[in-house]
Tab-separated table of N, CA and C in Angstrom:
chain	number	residue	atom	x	y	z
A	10	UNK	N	0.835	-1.180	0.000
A	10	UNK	CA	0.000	0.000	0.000
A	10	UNK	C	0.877	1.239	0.000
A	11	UNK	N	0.781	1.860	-1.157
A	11	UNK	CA	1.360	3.447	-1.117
A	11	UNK	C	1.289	4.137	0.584
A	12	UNK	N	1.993	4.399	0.767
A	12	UNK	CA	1.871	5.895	1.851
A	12	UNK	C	1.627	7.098	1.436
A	13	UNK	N	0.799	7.492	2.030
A	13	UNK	CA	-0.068	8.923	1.731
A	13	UNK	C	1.641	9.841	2.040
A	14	UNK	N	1.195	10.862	0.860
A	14	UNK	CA	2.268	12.093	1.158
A	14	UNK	C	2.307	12.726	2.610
A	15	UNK	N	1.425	12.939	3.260
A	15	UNK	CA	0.953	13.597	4.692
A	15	UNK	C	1.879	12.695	5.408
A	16	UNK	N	1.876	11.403	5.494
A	16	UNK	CA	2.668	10.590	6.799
A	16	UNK	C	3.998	10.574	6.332
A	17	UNK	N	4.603	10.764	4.913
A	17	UNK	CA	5.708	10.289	4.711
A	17	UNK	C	6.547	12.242	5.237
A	18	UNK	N	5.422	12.920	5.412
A	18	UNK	CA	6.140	14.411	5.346
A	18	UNK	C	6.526	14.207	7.090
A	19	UNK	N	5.549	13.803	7.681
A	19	UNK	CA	5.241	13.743	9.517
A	19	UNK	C	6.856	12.925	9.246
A	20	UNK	N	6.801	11.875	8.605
A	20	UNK	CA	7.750	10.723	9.342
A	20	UNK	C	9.448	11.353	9.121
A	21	UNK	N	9.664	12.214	8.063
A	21	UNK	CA	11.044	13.503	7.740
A	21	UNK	C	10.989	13.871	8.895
A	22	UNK	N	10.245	14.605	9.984
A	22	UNK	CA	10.100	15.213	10.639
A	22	UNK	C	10.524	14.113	12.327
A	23	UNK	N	9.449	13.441	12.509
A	23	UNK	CA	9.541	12.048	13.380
A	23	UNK	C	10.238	10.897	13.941
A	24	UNK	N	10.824	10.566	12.083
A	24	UNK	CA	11.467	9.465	12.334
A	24	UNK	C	10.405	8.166	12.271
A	25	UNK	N	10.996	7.395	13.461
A	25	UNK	CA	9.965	5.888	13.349
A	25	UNK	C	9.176	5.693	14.323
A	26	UNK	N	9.216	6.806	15.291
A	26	UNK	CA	8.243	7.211	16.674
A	26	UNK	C	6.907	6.841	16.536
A	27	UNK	N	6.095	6.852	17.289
A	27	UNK	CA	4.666	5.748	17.362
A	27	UNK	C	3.956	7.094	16.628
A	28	UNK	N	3.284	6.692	15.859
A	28	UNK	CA	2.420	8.175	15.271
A	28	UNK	C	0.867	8.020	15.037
A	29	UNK	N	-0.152	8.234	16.144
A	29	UNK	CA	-1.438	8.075	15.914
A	29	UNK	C	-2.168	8.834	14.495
A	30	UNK	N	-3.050	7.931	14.302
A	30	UNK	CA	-3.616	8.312	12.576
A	30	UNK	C	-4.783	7.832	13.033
A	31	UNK	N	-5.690	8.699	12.051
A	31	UNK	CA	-7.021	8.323	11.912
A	31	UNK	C	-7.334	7.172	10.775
A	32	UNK	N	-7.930	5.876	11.162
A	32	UNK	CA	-8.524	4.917	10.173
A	32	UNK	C	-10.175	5.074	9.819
A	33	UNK	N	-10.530	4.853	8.540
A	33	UNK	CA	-11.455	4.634	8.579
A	33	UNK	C	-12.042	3.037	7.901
A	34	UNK	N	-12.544	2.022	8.267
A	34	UNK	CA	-13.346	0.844	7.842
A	34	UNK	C	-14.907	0.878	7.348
A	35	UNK	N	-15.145	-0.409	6.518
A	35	UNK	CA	-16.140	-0.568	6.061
A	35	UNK	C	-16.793	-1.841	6.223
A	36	UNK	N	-17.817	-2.326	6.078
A	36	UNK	CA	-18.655	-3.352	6.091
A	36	UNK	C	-20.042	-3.168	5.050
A	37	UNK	N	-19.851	-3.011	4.244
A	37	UNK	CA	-20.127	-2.796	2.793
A	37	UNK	C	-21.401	-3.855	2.801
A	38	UNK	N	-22.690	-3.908	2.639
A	38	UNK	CA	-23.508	-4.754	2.265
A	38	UNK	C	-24.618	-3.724	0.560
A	39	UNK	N	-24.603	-5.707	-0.250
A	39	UNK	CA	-25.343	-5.272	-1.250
A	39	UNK	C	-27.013	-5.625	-1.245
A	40	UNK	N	-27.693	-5.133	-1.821
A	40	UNK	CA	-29.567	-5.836	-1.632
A	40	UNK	C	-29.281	-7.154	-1.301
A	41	UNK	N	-28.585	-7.885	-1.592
A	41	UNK	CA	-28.954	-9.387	-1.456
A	41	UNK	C	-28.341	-9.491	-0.176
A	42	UNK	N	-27.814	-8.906	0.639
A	42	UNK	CA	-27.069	-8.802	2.188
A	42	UNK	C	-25.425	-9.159	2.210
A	43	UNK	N	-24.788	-9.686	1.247
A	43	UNK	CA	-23.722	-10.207	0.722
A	43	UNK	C	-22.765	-8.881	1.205
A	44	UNK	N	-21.475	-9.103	1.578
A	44	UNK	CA	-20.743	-8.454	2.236
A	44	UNK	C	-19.321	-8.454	1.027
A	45	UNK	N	-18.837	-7.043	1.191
A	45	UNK	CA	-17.389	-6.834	-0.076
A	45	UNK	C	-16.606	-6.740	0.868
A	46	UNK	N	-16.187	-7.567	0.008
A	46	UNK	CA	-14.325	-7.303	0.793
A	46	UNK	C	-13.132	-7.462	-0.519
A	47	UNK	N	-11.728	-7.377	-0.115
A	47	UNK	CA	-10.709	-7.230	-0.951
A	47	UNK	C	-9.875	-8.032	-0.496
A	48	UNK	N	-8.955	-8.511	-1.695
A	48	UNK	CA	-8.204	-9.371	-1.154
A	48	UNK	C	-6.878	-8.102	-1.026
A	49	UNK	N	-6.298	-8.310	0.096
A	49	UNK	CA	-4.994	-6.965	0.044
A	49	UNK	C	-3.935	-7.344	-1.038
A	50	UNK	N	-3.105	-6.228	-1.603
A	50	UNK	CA	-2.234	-6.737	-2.412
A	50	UNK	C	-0.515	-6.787	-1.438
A	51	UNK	N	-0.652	-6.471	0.004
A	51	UNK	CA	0.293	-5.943	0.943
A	51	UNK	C	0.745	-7.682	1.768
A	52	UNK	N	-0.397	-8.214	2.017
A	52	UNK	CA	-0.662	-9.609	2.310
A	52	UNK	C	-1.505	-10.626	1.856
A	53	UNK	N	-1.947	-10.436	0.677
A	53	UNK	CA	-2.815	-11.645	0.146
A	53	UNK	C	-3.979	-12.355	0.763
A	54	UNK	N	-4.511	-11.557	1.802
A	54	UNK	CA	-5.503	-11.671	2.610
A	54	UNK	C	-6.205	-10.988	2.208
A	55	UNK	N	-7.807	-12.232	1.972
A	55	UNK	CA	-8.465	-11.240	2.327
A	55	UNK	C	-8.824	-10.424	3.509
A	56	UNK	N	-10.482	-8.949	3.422
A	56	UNK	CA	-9.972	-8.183	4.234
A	56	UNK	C	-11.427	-7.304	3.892
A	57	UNK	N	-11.763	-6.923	4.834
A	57	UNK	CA	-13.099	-5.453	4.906
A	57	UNK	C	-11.754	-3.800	4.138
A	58	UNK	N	-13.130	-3.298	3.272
A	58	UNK	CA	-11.988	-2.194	3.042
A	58	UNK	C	-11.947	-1.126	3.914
A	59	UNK	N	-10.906	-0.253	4.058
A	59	UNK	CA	-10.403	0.825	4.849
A	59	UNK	C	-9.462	1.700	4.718
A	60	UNK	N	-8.938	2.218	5.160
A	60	UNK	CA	-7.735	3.383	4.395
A	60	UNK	C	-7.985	4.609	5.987
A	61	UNK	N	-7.001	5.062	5.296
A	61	UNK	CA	-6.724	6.590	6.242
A	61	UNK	C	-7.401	7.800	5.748
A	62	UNK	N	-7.774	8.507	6.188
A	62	UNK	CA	-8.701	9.776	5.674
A	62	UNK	C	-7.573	11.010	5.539
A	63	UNK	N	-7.333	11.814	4.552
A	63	UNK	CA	-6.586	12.785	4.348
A	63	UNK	C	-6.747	13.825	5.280
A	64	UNK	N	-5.880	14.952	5.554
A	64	UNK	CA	-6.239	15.459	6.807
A	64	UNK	C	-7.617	16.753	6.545
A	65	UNK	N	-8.552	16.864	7.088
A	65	UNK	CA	-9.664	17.561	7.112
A	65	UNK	C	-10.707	16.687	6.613
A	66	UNK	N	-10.132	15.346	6.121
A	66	UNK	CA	-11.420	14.928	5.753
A	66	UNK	C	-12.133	13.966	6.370
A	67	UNK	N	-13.595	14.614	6.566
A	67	UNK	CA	-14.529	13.823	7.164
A	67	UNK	C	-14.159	11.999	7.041
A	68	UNK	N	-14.435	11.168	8.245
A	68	UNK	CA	-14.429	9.911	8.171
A	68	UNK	C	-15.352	9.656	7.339
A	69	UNK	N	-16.942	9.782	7.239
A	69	UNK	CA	-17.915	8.887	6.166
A	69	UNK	C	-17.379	9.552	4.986
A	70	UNK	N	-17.006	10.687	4.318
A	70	UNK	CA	-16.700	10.624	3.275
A	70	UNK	C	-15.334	10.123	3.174
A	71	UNK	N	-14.470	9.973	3.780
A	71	UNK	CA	-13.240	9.524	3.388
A	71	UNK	C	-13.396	7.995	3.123
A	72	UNK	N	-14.075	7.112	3.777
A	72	UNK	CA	-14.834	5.441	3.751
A	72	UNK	C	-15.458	5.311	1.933
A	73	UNK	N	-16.341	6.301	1.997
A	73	UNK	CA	-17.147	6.080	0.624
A	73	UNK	C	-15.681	6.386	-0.499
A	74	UNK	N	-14.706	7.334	-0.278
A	74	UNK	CA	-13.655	7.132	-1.093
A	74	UNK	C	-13.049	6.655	-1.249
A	75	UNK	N	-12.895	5.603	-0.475
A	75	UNK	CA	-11.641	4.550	-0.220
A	75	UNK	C	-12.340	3.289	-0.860
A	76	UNK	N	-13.749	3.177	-0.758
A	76	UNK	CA	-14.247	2.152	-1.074
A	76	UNK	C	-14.471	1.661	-2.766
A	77	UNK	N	-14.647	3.196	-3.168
A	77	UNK	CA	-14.435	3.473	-4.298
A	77	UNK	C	-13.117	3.304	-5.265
A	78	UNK	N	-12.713	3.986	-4.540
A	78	UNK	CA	-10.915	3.653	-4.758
A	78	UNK	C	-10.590	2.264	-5.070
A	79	UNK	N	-10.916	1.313	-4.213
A	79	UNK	CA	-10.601	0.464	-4.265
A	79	UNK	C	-11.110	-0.763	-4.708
A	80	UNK	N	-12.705	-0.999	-5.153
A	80	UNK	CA	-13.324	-1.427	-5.422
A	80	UNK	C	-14.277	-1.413	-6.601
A	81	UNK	N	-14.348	0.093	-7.178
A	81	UNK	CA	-15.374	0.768	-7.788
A	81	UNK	C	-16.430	0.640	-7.659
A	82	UNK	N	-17.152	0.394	-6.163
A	82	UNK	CA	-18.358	0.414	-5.555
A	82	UNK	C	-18.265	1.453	-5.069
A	83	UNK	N	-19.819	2.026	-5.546
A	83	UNK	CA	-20.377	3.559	-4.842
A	83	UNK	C	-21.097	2.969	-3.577
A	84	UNK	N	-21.173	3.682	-2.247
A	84	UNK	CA	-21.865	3.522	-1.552
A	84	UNK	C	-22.195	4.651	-0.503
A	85	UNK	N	-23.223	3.935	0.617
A	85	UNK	CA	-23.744	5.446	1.385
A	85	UNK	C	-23.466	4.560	2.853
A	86	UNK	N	-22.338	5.832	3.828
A	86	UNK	CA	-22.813	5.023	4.901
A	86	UNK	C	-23.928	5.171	5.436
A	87	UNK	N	-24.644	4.191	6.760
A	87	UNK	CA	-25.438	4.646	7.223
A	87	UNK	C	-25.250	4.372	8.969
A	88	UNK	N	-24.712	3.941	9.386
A	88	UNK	CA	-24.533	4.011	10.604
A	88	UNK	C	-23.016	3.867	11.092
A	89	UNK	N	-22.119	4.314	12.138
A	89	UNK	CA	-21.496	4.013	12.464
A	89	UNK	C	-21.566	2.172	13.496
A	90	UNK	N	-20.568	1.430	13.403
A	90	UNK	CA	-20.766	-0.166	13.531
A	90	UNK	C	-19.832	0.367	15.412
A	91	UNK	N	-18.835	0.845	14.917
A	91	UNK	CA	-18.129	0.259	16.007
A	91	UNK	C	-16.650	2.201	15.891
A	92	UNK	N	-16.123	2.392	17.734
A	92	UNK	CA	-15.237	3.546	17.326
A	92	UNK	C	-13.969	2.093	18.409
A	93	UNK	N	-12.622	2.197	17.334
A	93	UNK	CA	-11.807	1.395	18.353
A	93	UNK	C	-10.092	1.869	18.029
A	94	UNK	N	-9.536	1.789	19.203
A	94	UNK	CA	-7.946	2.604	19.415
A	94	UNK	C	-7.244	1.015	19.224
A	95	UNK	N	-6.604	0.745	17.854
A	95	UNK	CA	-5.873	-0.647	17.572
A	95	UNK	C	-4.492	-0.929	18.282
A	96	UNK	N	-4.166	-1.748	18.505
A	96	UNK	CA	-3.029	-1.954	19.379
A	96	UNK	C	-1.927	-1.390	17.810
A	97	UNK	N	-0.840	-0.640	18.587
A	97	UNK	CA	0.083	-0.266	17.771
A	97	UNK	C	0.718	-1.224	16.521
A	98	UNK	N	1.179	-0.782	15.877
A	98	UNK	CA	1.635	-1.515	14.147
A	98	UNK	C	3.463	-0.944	13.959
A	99	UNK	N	3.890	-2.602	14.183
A	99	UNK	CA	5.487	-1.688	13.874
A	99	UNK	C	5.594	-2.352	12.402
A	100	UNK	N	5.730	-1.687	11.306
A	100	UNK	CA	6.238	-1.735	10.061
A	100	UNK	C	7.888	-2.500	10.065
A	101	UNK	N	7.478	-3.488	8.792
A	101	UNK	CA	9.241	-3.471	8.267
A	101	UNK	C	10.370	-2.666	8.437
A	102	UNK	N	9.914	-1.266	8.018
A	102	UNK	CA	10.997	-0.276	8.275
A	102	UNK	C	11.117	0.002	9.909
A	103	UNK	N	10.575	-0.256	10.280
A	103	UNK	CA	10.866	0.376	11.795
A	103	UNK	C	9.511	1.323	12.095
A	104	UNK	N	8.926	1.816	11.061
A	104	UNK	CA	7.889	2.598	11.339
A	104	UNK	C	6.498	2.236	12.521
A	105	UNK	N	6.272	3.208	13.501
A	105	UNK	CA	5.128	2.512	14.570
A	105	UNK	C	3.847	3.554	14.572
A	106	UNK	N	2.958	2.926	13.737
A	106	UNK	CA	1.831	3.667	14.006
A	106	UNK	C	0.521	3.031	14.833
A	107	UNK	N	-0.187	4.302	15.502
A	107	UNK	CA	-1.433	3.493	15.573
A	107	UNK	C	-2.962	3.866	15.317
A	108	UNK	N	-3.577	3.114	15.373
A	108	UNK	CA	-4.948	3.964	14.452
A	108	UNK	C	-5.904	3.465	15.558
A	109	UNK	N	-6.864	4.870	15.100
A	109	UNK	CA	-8.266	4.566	15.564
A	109	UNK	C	-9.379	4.631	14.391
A	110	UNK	N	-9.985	3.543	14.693
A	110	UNK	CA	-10.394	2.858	13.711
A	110	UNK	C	-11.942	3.217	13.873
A	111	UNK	N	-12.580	3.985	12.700
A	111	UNK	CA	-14.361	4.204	12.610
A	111	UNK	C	-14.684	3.321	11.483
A	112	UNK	N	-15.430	2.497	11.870
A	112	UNK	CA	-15.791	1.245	10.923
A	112	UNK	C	-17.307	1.970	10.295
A	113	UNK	N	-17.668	1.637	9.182
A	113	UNK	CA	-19.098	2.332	8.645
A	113	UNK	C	-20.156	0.552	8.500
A	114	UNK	N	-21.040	1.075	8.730
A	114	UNK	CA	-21.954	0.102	7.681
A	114	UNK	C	-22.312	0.905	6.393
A	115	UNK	N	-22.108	0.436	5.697
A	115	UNK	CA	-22.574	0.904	4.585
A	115	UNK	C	-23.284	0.412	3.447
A	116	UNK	N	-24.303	1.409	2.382
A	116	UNK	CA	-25.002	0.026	2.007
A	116	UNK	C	-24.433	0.279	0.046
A	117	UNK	N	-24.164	-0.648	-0.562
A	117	UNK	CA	-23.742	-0.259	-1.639
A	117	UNK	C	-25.134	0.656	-2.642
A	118	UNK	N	-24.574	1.196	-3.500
A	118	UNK	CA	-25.519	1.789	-4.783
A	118	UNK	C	-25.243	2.300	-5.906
A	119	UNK	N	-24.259	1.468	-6.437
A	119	UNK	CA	-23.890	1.190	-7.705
A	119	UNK	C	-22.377	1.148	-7.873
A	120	UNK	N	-21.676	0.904	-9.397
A	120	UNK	CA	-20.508	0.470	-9.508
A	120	UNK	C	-20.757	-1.036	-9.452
A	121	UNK	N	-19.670	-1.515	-10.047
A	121	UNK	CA	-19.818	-2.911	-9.846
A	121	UNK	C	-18.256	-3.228	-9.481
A	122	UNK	N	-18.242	-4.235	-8.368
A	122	UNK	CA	-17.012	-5.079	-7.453
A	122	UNK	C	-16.443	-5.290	-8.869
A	123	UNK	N	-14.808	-4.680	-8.560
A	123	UNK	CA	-13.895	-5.258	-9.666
A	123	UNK	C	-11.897	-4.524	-8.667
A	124	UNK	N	-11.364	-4.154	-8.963
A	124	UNK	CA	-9.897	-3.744	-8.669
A	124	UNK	C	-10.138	-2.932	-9.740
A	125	UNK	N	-9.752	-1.605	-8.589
A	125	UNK	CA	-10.053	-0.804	-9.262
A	125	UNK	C	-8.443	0.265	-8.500
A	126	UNK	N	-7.504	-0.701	-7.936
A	126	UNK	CA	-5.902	0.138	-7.942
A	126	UNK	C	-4.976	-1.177	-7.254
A	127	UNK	N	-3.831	-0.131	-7.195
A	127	UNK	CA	-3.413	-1.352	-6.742
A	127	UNK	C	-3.080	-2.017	-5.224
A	128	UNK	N	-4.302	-1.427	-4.401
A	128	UNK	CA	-4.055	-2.058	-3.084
A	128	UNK	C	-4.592	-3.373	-3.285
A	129	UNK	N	-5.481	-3.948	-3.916
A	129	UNK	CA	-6.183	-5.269	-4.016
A	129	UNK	C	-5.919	-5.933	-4.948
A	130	UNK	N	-5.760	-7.586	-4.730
A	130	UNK	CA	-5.649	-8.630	-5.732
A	130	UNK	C	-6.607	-8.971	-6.454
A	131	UNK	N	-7.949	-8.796	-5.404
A	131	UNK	CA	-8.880	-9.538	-5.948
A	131	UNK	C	-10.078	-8.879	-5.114
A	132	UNK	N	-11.328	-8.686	-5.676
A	132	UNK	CA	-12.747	-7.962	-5.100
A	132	UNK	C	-13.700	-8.736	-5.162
A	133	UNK	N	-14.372	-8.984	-4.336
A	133	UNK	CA	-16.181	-9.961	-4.356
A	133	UNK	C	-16.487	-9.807	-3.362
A	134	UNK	N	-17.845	-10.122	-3.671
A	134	UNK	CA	-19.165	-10.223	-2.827
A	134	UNK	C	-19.336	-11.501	-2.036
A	135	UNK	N	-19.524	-11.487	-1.342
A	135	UNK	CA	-19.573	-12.627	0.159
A	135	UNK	C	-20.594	-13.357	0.663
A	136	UNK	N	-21.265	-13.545	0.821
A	136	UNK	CA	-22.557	-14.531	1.426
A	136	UNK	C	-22.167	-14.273	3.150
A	137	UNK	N	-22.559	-13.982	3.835
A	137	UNK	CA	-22.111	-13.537	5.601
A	137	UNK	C	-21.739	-15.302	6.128
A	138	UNK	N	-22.280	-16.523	5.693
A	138	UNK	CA	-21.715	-17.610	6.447
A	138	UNK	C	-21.490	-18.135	5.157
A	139	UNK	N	-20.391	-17.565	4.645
A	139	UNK	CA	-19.248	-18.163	3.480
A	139	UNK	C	-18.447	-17.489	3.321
A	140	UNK	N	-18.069	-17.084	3.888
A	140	UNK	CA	-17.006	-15.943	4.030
A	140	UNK	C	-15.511	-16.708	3.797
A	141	UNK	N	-14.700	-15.933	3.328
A	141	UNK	CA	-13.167	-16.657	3.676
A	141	UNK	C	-12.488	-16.531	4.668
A	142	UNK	N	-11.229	-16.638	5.184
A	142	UNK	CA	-10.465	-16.513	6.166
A	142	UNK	C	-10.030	-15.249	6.133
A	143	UNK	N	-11.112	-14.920	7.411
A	143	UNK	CA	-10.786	-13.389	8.034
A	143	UNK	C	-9.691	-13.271	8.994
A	144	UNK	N	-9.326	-11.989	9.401
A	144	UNK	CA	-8.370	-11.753	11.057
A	144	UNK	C	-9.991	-11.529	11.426
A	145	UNK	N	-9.041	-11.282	13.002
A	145	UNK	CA	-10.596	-11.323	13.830
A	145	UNK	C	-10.960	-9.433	13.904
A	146	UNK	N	-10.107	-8.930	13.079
A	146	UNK	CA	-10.498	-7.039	13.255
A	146	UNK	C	-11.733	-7.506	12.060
A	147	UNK	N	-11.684	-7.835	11.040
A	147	UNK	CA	-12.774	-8.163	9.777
A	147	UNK	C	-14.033	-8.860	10.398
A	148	UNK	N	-13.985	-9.851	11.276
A	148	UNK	CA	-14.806	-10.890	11.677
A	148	UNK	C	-15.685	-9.837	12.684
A	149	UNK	N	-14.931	-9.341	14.029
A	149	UNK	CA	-15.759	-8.548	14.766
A	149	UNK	C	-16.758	-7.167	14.026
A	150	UNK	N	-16.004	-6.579	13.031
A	150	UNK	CA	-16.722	-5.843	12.597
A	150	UNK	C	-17.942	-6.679	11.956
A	151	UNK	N	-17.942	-7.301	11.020
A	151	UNK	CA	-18.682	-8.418	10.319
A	151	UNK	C	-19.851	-8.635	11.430
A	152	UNK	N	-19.826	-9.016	12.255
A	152	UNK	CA	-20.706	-9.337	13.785
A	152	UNK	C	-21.556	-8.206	13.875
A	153	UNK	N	-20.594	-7.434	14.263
A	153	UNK	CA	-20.982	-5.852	15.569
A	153	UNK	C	-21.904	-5.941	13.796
A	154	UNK	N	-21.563	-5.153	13.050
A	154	UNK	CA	-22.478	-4.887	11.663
A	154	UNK	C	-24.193	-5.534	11.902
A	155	UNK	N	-23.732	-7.354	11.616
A	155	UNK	CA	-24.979	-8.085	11.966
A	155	UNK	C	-25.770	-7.991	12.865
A	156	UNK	N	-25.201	-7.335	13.759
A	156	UNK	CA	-26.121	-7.458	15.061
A	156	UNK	C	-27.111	-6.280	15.287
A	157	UNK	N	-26.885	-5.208	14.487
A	157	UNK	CA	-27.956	-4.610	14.156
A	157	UNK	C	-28.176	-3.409	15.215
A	158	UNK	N	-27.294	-3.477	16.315
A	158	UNK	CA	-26.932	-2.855	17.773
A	158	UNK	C	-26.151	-1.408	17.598
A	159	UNK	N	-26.721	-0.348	18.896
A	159	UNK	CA	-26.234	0.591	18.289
A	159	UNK	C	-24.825	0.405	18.618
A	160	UNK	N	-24.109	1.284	17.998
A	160	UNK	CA	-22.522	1.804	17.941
A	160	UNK	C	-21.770	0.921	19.355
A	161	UNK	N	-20.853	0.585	19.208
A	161	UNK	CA	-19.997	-0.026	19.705
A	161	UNK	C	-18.495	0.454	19.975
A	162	UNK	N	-18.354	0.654	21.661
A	162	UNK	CA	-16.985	1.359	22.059
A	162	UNK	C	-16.255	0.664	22.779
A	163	UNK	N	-14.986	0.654	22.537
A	163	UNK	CA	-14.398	-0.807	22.698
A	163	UNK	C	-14.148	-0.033	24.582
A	164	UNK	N	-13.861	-1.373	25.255
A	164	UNK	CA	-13.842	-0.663	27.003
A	164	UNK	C	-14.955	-0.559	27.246
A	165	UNK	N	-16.359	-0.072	27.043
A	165	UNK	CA	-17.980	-0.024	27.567
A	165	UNK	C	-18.356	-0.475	27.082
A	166	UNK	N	-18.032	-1.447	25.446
A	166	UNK	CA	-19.079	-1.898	24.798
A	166	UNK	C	-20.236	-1.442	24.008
A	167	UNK	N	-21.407	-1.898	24.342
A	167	UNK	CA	-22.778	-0.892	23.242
A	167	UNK	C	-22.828	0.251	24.608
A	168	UNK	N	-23.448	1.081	23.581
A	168	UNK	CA	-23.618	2.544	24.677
A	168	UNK	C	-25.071	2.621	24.506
């Protein structure tokens, strides 16, 4: 995955110091309830899509761009699923970031699932109990999503 110009300017500045970033996630459902995901091109996993939001930009619109980006599915969020602070990420290079992560539900409305850059190997639509081999950050969102419950904060749980 490219690095955004913004972190590579912070990290001149930084170094390889722990550097909190804003994430944003998705849980993408189409009419038929079927769930998108990507296969990453970083690890060959699949994966729910997500990305970092540029700085000023709103999380739901930064989600619907990323999703786009990466998928060429248009979509609308409509609820926030889940707000969560990820245990830190040390990079190959030495680099340590960590994110807080706003997951969307979102519901698709048009575009059609294909790779549409080059963070992904591969794009489709899911059936919710046929899913492939998730991590458990994909799986919990996947859940919290299904369950239909409001918003979810990690430490209190539903609020």
């Amino acid at each position: 995955m490219p690095t955004p110009d913004f972190i590579r300017e912070l990290r001149a500045d930084i170094g390889t110091k722990l550097l909190p970033l804003p994430g944003v996630s998705a849980i993408v459902l189409d009419d038929e309830g079927r769930v998108l995901l990507g296969r990453r091109s970083d690890t060959g996993r699949w994966a729910i899509i997500g990305g970092i939001p540029e700085p000023g930009e709103q999380p739901a619109a930064a989600i619907v761009r990323e999703v786009y980006e990466e998928t060429a599915v248009r979509c609308v969020p409509e609820r926030v699923i889940l707000v969560q602070a990820l245990e830190p990420i040390v990079y190959p290079n030495g680099d340590v970031c960590q994110f807080m992560d706003v997951c969307f539900l979102c519901r698709a409305v048009g575009g059609e699932a294909r790779v549409n850059d080059d963070e992904s190997l591969d794009v489709g639509w899911f059936e919710p109990d046929a899913l492939p081999d998730l991590e458990d950050f994909a799986l919990n969102r996947i859940k919290q999503a299904a369950a239909g419950g409001p918003t979810w904060f990690e430490g209190i749980g539903r609020a």
